[in-house]
JSON list of C-alpha atoms in Angstrom, two decimals:
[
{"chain": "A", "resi": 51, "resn": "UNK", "atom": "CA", "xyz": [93.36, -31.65, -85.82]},
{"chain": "A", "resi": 52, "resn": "UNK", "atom": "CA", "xyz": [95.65, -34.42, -86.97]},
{"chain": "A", "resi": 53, "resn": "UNK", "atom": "CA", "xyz": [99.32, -33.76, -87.76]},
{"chain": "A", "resi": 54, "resn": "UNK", "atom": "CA", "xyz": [100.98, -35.45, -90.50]},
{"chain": "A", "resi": 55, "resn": "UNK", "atom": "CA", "xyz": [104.31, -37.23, -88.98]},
{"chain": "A", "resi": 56, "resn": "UNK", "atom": "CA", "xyz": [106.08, -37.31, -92.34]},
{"chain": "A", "resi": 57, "resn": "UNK", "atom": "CA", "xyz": [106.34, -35.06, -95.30]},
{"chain": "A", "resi": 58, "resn": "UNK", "atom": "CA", "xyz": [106.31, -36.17, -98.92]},
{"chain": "A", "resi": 59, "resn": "UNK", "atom": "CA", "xyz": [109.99, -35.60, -99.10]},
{"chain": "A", "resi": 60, "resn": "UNK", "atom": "CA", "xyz": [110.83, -37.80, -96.04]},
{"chain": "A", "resi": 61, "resn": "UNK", "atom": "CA", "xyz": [108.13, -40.28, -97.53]},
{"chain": "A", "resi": 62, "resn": "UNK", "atom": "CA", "xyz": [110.08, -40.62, -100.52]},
{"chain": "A", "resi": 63, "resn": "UNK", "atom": "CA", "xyz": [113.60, -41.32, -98.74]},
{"chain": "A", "resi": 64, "resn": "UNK", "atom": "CA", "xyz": [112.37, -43.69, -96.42]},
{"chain": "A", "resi": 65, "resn": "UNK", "atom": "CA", "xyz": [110.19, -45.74, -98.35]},
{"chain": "A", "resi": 66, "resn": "UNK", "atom": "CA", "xyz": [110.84, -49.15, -100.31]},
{"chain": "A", "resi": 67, "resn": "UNK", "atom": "CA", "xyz": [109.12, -48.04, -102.88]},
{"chain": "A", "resi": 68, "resn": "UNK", "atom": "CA", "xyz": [111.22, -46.99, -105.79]},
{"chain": "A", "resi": 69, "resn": "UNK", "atom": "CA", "xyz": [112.02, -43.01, -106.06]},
{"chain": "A", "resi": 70, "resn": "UNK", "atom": "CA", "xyz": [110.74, -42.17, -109.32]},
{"chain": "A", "resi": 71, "resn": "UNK", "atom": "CA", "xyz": [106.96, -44.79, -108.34]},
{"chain": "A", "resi": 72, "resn": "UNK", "atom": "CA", "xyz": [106.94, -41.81, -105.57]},
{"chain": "A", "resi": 73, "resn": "UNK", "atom": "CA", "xyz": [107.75, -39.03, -107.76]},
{"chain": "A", "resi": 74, "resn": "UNK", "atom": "CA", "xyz": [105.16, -40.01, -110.11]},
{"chain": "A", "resi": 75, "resn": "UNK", "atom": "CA", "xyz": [102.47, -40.63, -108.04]},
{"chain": "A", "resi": 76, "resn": "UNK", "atom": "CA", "xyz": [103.06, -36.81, -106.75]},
{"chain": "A", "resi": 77, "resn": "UNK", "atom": "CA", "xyz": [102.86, -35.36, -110.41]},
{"chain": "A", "resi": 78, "resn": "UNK", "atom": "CA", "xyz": [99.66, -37.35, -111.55]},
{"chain": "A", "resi": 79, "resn": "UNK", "atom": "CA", "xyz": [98.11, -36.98, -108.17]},
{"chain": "A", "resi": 80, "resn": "UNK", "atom": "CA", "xyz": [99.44, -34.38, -106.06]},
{"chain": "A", "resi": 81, "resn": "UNK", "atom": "CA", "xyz": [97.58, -34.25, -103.29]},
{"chain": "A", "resi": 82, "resn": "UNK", "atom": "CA", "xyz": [96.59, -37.77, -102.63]},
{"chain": "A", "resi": 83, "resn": "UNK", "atom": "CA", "xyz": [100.20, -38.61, -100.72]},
{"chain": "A", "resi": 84, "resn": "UNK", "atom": "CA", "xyz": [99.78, -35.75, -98.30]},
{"chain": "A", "resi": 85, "resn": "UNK", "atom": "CA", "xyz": [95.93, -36.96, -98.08]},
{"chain": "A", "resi": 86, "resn": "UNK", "atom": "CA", "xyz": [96.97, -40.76, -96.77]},
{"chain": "A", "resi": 87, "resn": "UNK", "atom": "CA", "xyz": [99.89, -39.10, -94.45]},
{"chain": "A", "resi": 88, "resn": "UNK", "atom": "CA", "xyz": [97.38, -37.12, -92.67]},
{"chain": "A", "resi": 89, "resn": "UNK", "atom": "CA", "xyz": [95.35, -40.18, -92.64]},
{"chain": "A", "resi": 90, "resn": "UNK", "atom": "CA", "xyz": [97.43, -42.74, -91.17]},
{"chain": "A", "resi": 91, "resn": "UNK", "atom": "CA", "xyz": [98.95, -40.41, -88.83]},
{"chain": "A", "resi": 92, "resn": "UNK", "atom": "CA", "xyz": [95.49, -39.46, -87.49]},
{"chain": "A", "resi": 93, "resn": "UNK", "atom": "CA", "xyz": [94.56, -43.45, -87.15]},
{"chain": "A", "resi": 94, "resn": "UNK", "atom": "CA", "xyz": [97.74, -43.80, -85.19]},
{"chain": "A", "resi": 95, "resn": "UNK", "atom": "CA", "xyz": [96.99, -40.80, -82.79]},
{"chain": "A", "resi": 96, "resn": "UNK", "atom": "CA", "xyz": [93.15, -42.45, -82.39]},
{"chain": "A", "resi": 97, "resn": "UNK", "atom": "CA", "xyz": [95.05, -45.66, -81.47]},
{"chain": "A", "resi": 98, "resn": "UNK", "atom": "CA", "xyz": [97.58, -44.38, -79.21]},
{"chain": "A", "resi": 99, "resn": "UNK", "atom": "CA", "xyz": [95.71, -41.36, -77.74]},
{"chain": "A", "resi": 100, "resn": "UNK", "atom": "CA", "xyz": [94.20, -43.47, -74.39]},
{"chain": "A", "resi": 101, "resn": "UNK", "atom": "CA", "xyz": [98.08, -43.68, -72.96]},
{"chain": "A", "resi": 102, "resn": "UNK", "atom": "CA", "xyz": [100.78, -41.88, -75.07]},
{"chain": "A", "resi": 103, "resn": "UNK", "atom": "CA", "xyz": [100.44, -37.23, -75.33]},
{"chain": "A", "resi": 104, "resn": "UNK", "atom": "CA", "xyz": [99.06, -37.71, -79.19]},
{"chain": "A", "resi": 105, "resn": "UNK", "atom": "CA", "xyz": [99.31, -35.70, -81.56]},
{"chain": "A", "resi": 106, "resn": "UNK", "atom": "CA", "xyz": [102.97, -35.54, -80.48]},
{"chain": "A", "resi": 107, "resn": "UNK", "atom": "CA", "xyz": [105.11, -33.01, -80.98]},
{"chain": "A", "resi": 108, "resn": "UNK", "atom": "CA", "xyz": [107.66, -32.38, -82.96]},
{"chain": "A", "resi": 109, "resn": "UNK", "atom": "CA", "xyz": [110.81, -33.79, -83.75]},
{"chain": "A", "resi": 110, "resn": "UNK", "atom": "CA", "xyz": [108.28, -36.79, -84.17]},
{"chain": "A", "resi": 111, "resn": "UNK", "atom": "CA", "xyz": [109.40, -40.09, -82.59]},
{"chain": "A", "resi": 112, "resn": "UNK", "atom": "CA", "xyz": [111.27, -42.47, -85.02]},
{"chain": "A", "resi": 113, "resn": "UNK", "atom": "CA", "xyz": [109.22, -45.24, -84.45]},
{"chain": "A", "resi": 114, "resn": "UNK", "atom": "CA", "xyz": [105.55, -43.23, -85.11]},
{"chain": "A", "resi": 115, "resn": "UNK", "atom": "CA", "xyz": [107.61, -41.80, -88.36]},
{"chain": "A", "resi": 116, "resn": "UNK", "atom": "CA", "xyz": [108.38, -45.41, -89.54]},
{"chain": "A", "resi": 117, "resn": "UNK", "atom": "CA", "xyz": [105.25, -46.66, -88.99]},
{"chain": "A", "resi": 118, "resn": "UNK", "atom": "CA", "xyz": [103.45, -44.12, -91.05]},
{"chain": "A", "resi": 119, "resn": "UNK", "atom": "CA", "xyz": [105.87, -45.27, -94.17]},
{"chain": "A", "resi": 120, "resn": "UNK", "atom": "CA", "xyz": [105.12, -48.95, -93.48]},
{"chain": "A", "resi": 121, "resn": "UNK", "atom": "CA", "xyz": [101.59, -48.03, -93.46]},
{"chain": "A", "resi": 122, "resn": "UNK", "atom": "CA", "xyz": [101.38, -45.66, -96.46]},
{"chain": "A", "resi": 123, "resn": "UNK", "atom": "CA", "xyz": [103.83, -47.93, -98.37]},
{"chain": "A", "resi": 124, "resn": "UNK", "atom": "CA", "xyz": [101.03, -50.38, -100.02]},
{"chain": "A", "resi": 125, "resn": "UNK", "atom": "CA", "xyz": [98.54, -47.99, -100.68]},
{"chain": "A", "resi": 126, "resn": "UNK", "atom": "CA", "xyz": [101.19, -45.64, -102.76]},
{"chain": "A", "resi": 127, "resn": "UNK", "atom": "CA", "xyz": [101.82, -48.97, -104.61]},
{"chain": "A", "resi": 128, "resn": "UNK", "atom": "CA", "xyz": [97.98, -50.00, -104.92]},
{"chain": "A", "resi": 129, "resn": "UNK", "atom": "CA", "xyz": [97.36, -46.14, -106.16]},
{"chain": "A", "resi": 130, "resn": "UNK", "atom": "CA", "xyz": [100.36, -46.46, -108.56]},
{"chain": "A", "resi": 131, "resn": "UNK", "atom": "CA", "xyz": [99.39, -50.16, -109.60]},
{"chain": "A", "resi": 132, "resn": "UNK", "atom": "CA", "xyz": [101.12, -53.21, -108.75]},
{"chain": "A", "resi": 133, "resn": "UNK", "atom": "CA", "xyz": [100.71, -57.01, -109.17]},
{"chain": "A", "resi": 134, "resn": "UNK", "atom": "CA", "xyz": [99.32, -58.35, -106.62]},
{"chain": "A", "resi": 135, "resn": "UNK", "atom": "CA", "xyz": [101.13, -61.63, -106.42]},
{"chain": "A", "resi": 136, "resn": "UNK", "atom": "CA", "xyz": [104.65, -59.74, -106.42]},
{"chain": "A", "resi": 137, "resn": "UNK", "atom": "CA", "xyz": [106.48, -61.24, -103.89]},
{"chain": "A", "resi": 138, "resn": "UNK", "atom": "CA", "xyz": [107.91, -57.52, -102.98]},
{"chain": "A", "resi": 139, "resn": "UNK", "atom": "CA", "xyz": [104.40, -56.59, -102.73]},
{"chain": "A", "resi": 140, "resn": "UNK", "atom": "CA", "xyz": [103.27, -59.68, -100.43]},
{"chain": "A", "resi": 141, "resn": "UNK", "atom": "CA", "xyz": [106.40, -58.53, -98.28]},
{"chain": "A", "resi": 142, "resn": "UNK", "atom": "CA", "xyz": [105.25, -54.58, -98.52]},
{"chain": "A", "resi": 143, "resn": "UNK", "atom": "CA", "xyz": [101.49, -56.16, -96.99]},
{"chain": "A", "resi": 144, "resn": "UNK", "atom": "CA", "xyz": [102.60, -58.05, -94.43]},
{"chain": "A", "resi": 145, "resn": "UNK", "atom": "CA", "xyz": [104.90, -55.43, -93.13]},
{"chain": "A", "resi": 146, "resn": "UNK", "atom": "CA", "xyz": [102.28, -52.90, -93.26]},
{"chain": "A", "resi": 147, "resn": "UNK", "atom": "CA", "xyz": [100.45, -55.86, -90.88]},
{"chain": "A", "resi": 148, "resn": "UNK", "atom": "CA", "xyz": [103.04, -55.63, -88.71]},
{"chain": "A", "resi": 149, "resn": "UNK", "atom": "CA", "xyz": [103.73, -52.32, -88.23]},
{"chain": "A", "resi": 150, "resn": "UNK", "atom": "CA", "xyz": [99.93, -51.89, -87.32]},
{"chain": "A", "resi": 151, "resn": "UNK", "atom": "CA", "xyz": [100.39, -54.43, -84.71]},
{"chain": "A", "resi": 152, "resn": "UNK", "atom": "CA", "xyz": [103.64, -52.98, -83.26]},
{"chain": "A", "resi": 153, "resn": "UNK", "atom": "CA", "xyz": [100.96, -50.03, -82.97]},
{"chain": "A", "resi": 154, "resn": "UNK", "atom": "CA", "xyz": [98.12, -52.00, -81.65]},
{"chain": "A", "resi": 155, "resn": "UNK", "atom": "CA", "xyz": [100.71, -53.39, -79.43]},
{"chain": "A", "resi": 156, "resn": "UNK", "atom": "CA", "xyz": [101.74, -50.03, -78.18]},
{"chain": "A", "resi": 157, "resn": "UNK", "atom": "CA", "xyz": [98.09, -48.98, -77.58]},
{"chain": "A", "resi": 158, "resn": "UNK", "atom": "CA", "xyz": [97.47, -51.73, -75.69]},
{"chain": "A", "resi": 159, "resn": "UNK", "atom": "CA", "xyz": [100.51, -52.96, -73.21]},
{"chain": "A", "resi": 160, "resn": "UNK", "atom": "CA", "xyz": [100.17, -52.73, -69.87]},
{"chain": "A", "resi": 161, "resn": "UNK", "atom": "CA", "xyz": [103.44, -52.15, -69.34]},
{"chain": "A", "resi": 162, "resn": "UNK", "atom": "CA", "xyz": [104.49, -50.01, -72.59]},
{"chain": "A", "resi": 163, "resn": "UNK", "atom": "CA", "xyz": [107.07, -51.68, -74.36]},
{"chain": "A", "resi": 164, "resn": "UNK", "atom": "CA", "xyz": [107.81, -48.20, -76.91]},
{"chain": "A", "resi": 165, "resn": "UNK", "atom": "CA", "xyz": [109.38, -45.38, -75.92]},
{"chain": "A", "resi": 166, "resn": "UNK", "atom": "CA", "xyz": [107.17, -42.75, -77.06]},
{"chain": "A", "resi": 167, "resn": "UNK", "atom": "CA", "xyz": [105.87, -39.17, -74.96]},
{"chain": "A", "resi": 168, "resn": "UNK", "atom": "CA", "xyz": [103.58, -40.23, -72.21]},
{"chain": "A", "resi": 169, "resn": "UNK", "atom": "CA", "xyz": [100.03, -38.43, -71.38]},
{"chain": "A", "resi": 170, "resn": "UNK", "atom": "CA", "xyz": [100.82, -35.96, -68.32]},
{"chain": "A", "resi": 171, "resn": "UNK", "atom": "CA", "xyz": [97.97, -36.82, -66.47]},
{"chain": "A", "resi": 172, "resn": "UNK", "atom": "CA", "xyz": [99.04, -40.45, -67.06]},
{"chain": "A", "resi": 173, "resn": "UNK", "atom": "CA", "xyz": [102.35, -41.56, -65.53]},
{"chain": "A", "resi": 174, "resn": "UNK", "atom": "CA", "xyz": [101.68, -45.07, -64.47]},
{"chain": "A", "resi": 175, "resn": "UNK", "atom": "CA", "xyz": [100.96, -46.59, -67.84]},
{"chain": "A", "resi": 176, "resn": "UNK", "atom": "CA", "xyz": [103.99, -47.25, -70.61]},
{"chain": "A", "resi": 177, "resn": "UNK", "atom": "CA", "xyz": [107.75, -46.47, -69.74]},
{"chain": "A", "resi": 178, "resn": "UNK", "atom": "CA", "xyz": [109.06, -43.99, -67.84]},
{"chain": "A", "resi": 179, "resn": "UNK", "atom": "CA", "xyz": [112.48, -43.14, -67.64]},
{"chain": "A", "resi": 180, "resn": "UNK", "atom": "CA", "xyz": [113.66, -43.90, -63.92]},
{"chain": "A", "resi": 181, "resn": "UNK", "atom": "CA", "xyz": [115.46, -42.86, -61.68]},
{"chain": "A", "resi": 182, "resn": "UNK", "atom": "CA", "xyz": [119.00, -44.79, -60.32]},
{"chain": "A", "resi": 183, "resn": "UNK", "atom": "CA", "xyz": [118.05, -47.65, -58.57]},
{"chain": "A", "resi": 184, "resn": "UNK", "atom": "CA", "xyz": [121.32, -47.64, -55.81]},
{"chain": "A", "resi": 185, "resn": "UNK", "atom": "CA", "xyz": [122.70, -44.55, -53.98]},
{"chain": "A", "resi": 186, "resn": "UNK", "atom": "CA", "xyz": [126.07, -45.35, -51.71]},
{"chain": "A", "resi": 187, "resn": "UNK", "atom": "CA", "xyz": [128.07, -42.29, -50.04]},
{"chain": "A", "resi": 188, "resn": "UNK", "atom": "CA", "xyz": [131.19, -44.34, -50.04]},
{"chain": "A", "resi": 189, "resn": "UNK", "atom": "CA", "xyz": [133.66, -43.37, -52.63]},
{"chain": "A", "resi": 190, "resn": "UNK", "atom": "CA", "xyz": [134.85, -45.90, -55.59]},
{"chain": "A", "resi": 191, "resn": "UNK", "atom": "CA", "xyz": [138.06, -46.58, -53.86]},
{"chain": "A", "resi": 192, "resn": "UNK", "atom": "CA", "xyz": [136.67, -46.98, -50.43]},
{"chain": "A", "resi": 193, "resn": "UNK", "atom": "CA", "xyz": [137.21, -51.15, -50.60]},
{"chain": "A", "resi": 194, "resn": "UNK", "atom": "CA", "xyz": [140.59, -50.92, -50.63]},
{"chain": "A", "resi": 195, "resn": "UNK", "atom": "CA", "xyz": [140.56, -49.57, -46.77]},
{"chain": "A", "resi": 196, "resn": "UNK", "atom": "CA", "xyz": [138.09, -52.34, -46.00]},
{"chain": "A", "resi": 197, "resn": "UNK", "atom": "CA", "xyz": [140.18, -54.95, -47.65]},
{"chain": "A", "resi": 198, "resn": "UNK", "atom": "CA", "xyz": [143.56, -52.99, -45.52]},
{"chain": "A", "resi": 199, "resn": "UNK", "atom": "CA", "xyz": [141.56, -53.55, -42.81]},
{"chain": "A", "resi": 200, "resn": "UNK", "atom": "CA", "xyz": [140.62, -56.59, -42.94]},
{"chain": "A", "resi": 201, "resn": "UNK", "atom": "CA", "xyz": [144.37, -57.97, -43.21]},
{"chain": "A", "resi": 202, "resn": "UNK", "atom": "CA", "xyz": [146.00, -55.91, -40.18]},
{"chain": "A", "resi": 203, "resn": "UNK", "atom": "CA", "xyz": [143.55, -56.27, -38.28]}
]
């Protein structure tokens, strides 16, 4: 079963769309917001669910959070009713675009370019967090003997 990434409340704070648009849209309609949260956060899981441990867990990763908003963003506005040759609108679309290819993108890398929760049974596909790359057992201050050293001799 899907889980939805973002609540109404958090919807309303982090979208562009103005506060009261939101607010409205919750009174006429109240379930429909909840309804496209669900939904968009389910399409993202179906997109992501080949590589990245979806649905994830929470606290939910910024970036899946944020995309959910850009996604939901023009069809809040659509529902509500909008112009559509606003400018702000045009701008709303093609960041919605976006956003679906940053997930696309994510889906498909080969060598994961977002940080988000990896499958378990998958840890050679998207980034992993790795280990240090150099290991000396000299101390920080040992070059100072070398350089002694290398003076007197």
């Amino acid at each position: 079963m899907a889980t939805p990434y973002i609540t109404d409340e958090e919807f309303m704070s982090l979208t562009v769309m103005p506060r009261e648009d939101v607010y409205q849209l919750k009174v006429t309609e109240p379930s429909w917001l909840a309804a496209q949260i669900l939904s968009f956060s389910a399409m993202i899981d179906g997109r992501l669910s080949k590589r990245y441990a979806c649905p994830f867990v929470s606290p939910y990763p910024e970036v899946v959070r944020r995309w959910v908003v850009r996604l939901v963003t023009p069809h809040a506005l659509m529902r509500r009713g909008v112009n559509a040759l606003d400018q702000m609108y045009q701008a709303i679309q093609d960041d919605a675009t976006k956003a679906w290819e940053e997930v696309t993108e994510a889906a498909n890398a080969k060598e994961g370019l977002w940080e988000l929760p990896l499958k378990e049974t998958d840890s050679t596909n998207g980034i992993t967090r790795s280990s240090t790359l150099a290991y000396s057992e000299r101390d920080p201050y040992s070059w100072t003997d070398v350089q002694v050293q290398a003076v007197r001799g």
